[in-house]
PDB file of C-alpha atoms in Angstrom:
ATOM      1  CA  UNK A 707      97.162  82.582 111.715  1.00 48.00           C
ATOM      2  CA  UNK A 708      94.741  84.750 110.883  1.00 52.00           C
ATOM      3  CA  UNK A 709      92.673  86.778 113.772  1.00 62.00           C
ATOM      4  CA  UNK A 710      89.939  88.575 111.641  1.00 69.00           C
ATOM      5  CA  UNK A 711      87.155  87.379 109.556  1.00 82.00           C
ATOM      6  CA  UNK A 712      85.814  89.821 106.814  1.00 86.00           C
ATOM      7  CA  UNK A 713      82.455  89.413 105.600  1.00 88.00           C
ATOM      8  CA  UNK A 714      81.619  89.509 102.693  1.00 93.00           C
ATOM      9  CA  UNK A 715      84.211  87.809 101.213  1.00 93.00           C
ATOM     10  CA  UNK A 716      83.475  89.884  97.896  1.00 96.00           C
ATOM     11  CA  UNK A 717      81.179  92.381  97.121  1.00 96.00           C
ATOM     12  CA  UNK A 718      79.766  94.264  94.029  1.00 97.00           C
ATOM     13  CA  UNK A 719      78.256  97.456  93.290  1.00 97.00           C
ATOM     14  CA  UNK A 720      77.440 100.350  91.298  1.00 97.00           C
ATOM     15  CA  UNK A 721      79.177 103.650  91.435  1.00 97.00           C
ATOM     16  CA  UNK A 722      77.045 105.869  93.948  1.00 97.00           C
ATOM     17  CA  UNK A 723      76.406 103.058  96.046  1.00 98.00           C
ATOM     18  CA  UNK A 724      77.665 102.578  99.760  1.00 98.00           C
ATOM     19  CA  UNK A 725      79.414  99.643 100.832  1.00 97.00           C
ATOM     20  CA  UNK A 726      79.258  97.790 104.039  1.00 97.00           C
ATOM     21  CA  UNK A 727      82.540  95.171 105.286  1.00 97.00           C
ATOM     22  CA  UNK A 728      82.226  93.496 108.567  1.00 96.00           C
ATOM     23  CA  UNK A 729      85.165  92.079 110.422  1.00 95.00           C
ATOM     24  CA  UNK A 730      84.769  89.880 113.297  1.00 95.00           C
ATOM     25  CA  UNK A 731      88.093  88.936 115.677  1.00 92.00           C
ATOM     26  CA  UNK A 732      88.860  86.449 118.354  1.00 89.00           C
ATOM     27  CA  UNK A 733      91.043  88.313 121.357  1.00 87.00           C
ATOM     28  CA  UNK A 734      90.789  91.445 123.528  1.00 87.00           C
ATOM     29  CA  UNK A 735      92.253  94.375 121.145  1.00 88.00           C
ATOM     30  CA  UNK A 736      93.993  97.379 122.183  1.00 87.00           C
ATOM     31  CA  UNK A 737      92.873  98.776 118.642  1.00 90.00           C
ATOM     32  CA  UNK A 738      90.979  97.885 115.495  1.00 93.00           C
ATOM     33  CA  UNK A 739      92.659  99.085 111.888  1.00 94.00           C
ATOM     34  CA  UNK A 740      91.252  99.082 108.779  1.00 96.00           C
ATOM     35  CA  UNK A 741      93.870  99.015 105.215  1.00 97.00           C
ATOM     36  CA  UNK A 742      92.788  98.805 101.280  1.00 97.00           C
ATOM     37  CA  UNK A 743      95.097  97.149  98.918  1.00 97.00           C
ATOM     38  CA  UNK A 744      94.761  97.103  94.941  1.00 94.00           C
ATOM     39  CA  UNK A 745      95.780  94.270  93.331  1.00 88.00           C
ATOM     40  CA  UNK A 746      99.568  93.419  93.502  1.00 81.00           C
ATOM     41  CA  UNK A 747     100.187  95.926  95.856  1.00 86.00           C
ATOM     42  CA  UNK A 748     101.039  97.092  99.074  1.00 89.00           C
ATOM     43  CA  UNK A 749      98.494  97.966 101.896  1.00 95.00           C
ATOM     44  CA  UNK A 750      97.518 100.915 102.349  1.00 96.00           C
ATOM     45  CA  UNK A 751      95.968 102.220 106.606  1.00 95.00           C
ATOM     46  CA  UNK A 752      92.709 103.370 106.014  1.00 96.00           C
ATOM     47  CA  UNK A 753      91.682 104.360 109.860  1.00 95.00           C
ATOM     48  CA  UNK A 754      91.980 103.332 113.709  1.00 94.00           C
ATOM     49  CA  UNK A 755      89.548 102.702 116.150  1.00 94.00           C
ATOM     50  CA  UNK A 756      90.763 102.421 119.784  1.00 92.00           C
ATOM     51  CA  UNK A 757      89.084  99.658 121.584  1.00 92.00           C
ATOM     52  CA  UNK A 758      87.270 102.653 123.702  1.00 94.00           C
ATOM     53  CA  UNK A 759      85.814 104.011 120.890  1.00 96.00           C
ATOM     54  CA  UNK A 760      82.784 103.292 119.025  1.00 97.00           C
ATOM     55  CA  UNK A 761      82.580 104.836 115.827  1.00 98.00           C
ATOM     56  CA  UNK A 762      84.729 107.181 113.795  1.00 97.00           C
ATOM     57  CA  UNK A 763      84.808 108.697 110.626  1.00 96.00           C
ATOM     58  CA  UNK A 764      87.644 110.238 108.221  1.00 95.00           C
ATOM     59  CA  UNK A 765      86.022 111.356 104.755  1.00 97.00           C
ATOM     60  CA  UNK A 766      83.427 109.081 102.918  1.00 97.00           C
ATOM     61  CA  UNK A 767      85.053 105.995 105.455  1.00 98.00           C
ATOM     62  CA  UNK A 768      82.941 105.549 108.539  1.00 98.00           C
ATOM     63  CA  UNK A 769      84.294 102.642 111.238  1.00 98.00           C
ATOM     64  CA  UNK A 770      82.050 100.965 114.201  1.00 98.00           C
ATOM     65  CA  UNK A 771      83.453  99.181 116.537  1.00 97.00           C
ATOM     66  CA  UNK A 772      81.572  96.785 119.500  1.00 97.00           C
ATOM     67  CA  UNK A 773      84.232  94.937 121.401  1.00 95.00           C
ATOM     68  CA  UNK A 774      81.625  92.821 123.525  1.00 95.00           C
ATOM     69  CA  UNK A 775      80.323  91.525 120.277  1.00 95.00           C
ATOM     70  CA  UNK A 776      83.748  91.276 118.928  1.00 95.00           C
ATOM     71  CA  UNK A 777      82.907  92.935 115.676  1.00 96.00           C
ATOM     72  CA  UNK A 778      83.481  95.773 113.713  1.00 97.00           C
ATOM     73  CA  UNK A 779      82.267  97.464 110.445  1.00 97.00           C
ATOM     74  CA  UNK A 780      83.907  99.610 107.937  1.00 98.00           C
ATOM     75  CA  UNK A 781      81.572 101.739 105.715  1.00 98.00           C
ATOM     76  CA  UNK A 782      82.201 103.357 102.326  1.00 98.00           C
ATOM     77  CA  UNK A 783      79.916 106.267 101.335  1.00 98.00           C
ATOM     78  CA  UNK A 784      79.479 107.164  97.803  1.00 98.00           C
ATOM     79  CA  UNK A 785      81.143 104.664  96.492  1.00 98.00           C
ATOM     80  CA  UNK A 786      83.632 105.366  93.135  1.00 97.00           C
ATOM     81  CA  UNK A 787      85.618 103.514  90.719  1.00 96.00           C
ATOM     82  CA  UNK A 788      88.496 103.765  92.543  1.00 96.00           C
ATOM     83  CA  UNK A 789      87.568 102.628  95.717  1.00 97.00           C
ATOM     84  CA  UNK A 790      87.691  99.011  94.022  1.00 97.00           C
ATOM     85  CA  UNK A 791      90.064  96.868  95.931  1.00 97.00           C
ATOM     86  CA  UNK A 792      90.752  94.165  99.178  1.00 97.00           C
ATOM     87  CA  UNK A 793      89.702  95.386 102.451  1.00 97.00           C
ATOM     88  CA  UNK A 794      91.368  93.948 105.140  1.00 96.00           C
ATOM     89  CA  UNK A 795      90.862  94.479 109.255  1.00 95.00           C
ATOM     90  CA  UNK A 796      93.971  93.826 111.216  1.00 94.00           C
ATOM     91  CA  UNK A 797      93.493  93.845 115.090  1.00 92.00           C
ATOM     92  CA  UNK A 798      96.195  94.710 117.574  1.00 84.00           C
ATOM     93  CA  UNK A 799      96.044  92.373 120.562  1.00 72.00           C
ATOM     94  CA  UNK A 800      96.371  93.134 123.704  1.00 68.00           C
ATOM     95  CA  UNK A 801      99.489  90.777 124.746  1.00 68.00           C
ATOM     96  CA  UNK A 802     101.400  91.193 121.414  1.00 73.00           C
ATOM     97  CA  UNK A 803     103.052  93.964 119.583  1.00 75.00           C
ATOM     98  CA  UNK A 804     101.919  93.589 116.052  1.00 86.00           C
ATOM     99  CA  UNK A 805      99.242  93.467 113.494  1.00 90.00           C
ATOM    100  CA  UNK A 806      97.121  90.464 112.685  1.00 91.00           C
ATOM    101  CA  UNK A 807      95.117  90.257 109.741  1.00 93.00           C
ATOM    102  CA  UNK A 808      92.168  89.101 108.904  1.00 91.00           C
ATOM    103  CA  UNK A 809      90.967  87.653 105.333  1.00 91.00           C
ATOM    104  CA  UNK A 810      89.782  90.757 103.668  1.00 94.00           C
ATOM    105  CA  UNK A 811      86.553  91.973 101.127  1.00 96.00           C
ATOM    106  CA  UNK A 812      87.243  91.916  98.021  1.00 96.00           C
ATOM    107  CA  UNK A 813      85.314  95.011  97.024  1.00 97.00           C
ATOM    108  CA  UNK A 814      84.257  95.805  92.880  1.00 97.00           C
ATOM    109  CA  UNK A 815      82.968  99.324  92.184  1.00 97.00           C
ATOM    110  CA  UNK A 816      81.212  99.276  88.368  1.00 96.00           C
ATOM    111  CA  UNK A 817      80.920 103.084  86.484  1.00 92.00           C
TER     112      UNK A 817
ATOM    113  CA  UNK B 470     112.056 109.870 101.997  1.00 50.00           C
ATOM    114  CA  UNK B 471     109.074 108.756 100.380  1.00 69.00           C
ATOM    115  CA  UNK B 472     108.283 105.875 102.062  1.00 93.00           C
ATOM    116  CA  UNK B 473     109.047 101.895 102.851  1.00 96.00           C
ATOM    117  CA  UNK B 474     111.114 100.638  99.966  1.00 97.00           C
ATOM    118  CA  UNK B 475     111.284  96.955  98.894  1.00 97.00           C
ATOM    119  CA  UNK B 476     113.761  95.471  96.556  1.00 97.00           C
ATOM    120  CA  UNK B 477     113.554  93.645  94.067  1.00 97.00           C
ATOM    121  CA  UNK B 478     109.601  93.940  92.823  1.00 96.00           C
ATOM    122  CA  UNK B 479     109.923  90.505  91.365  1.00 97.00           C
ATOM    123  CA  UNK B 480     111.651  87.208  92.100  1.00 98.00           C
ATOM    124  CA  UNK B 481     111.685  84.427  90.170  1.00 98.00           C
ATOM    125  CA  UNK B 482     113.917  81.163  91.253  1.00 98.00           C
ATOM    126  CA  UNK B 483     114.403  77.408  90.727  1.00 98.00           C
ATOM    127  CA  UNK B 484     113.480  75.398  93.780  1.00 98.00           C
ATOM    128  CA  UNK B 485     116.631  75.095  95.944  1.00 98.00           C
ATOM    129  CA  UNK B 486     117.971  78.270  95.538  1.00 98.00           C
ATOM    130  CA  UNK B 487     118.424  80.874  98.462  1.00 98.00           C
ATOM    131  CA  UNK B 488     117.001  84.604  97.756  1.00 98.00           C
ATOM    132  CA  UNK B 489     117.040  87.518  99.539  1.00 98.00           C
ATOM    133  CA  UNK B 490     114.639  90.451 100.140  1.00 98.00           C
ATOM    134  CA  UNK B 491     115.320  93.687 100.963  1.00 98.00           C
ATOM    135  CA  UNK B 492     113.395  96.204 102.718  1.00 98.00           C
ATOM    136  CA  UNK B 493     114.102 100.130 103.546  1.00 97.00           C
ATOM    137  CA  UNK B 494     111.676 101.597 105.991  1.00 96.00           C
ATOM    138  CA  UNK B 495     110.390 105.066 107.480  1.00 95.00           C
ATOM    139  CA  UNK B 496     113.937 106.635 108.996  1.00 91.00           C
ATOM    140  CA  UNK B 497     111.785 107.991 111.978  1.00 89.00           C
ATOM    141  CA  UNK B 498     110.402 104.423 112.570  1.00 91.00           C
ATOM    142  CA  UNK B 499     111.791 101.961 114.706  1.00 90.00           C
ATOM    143  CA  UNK B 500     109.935  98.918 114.437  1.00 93.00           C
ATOM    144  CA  UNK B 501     109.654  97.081 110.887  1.00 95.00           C
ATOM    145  CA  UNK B 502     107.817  93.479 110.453  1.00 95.00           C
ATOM    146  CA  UNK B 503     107.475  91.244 107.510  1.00 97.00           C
ATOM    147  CA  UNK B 504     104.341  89.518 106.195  1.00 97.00           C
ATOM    148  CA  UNK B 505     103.755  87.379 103.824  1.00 96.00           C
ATOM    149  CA  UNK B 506     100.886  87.025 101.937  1.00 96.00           C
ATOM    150  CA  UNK B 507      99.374  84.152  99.087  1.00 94.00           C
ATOM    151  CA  UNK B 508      96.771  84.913  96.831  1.00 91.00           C
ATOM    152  CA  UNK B 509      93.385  85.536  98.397  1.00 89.00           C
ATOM    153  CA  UNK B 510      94.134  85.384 102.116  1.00 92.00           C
ATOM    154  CA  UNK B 511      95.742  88.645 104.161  1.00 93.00           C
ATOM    155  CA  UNK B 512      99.055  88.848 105.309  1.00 95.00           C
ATOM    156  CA  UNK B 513     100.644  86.462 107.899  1.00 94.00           C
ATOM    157  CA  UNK B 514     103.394  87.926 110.220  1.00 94.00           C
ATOM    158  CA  UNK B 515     106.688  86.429 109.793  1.00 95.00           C
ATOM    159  CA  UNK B 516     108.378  88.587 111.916  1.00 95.00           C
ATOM    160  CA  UNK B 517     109.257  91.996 113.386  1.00 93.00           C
ATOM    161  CA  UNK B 518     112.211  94.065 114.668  1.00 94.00           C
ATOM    162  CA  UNK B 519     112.144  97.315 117.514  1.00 92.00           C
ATOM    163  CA  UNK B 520     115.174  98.994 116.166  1.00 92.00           C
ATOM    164  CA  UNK B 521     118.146  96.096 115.651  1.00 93.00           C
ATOM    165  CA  UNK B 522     116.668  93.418 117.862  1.00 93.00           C
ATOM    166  CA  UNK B 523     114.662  90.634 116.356  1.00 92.00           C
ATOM    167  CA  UNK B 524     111.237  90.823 119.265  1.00 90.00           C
ATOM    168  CA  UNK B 525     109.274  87.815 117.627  1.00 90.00           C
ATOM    169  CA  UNK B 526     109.286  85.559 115.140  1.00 91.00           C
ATOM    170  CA  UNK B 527     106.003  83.401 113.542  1.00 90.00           C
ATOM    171  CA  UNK B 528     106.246  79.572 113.953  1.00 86.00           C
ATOM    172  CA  UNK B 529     105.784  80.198 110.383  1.00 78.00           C
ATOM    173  CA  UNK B 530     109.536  81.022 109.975  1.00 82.00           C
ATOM    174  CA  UNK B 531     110.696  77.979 109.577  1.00 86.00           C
ATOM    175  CA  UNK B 532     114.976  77.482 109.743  1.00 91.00           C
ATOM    176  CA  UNK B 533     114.948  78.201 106.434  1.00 95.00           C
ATOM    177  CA  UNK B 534     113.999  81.656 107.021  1.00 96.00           C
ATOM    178  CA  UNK B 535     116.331  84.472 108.777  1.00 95.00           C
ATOM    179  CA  UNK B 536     115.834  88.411 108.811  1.00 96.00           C
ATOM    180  CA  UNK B 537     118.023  90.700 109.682  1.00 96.00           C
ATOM    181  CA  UNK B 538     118.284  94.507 110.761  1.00 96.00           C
ATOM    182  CA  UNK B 539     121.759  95.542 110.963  1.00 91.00           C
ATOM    183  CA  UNK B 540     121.925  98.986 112.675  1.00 87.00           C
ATOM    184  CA  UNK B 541     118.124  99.260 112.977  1.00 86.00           C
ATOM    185  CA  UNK B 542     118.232 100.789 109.241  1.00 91.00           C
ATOM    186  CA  UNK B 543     117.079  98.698 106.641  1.00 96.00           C
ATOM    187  CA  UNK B 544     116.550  94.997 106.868  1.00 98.00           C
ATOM    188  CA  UNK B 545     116.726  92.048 104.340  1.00 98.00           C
ATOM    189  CA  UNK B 546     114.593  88.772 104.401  1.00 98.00           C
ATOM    190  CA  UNK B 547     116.623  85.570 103.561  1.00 97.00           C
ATOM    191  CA  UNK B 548     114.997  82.018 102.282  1.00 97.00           C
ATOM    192  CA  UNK B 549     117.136  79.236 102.330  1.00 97.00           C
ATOM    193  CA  UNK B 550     116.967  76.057 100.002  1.00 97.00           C
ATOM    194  CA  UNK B 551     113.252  77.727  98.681  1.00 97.00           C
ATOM    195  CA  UNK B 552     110.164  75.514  97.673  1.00 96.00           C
ATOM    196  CA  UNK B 553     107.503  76.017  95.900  1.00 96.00           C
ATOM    197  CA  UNK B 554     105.356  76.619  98.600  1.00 95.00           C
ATOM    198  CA  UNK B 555     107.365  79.987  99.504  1.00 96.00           C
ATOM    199  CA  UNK B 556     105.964  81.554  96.281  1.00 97.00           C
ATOM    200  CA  UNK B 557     104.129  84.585  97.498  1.00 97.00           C
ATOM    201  CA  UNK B 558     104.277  88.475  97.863  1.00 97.00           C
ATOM    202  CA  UNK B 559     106.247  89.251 101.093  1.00 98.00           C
ATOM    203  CA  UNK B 560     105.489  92.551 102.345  1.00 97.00           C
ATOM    204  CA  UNK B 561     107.721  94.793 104.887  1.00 97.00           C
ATOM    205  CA  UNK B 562     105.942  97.402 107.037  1.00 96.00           C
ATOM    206  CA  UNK B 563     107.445  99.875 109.263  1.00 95.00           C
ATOM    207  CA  UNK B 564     105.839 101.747 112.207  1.00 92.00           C
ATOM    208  CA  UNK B 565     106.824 104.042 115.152  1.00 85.00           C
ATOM    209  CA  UNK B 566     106.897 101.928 117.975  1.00 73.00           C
ATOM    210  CA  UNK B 567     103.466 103.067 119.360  1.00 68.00           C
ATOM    211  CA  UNK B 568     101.240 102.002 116.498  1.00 56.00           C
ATOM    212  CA  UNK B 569      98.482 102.304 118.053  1.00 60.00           C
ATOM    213  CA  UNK B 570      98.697 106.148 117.028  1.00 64.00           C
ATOM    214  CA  UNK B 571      99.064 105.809 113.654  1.00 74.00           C
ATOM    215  CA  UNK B 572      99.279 102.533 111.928  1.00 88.00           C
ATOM    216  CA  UNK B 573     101.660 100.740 109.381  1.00 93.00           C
ATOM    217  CA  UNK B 574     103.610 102.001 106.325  1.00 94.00           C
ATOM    218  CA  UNK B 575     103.890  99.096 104.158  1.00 96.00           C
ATOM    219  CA  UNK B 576     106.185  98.312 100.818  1.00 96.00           C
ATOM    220  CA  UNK B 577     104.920  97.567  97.541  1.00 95.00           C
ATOM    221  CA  UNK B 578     105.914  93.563  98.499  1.00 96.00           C
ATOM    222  CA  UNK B 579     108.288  91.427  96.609  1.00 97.00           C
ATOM    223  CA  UNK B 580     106.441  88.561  94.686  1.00 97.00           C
ATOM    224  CA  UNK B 581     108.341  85.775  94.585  1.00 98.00           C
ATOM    225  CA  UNK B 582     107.717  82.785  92.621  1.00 98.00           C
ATOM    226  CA  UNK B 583     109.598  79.208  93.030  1.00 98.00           C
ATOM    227  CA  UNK B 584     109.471  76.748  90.023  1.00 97.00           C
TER     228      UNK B 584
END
């Protein structure tokens, strides 16, 4: 089952350009994780937001997190190239011990 | 050790076979859990181990499905009798046992595909 709706469910822009992911969830979280995955691969963590925290930032990646609206949002700053992949939020609940995914962006960066 | 290991990359199989999956994790990392994941949609938990014991399991294992950890080390996923519906990537992920800190490591997957 999935726990986490991303929105949008793809997204295109130009090099330069930020882009905004949204990720709404269901149940009380412990913490909220963000991971990128190119195509055919693994996932790769991005970041982690505890559920006390509101916003955090680690490079060009900027998370926001506002557990009574049950939301977060994962910005990307200067977009490149490379940054083209899925986004996915996974969400660690508060009576289980793993990971639950939601849908993911699929994210397109064009040169 | 330069990260979670999956083997093989690629599966192919006729419909009825059995295949296995295995997966190397993190050696500091206790806990390892197996997703799967179809094209377009995130990964669904299968399953996940703290060192050798098996903690949970998805109602999406169905008997067809067991995973192992011998020794806490490395474990292997096993599919019984497959169907084409079990085509997918299966991904393994290892952690320390308080995630919360720092997240999963996760494998390259295994794509299988059933015809």
């Amino acid at each position: 089952s999935q726990q986490g709706e991303e929105d949008p469910q793809a997204l295109s822009i130009q090099e330069g350009e930020n882009a905004t992911m949204n990720c709404s969830y269901k149940t009380s979280i412990n913490n909220l994780q963000w991971y990128r995955q190119n195509s055919g691969r693994g996932l790769v963590h991005l970041i982690l937001i505890r559920s006390n925290e509101r916003e955090k930032h680690s490079g060009r990646l900027r998370v926001t997190l506002d557990t009574s609206k049950k939301s977060s949002s994962l910005l990307i700053t200067a977009s490149r190239a490379a940054d083209t992949a899925s986004y996915f939020c996974a969400t660690d609940a508060r009576n289980t011990d793993k990971l639950i995914f939601g849908t993911g962006t699929r994210l397109q960066v064009f040169p | 050790d330069t990260g979670v290991s999956q083997d093989p990359r690629h599966k192919i199989t006729k419909r009825g076979q059995n295949v296995t999956f295995r997966c190397d994790p993190i050696s500091e990392h206790n806990r390892l859990y197996w997703y799967r994941q179809t094209l377009g949609q995130g990964p669904e938990f299968l399953t996940y181990f703290q060192n050798e014991a098996q903690l949970e399991k998805s109602r999406l294992l169905s008997d067809r499905f067991s995973a192992e950890r011998p020794k806490g080390s490395f474990s292997t996923l096993e599919i019984q009798r497959t169907e084409q519906g079990d085509s997918a990537m299966y991904l393994c992920a290892s952690s320390l046992a308080d995630s919360r800190a720092s997240g999963y490591t996760f494998g390259s997957g295994t794509r299988l595909t059933v015809v």
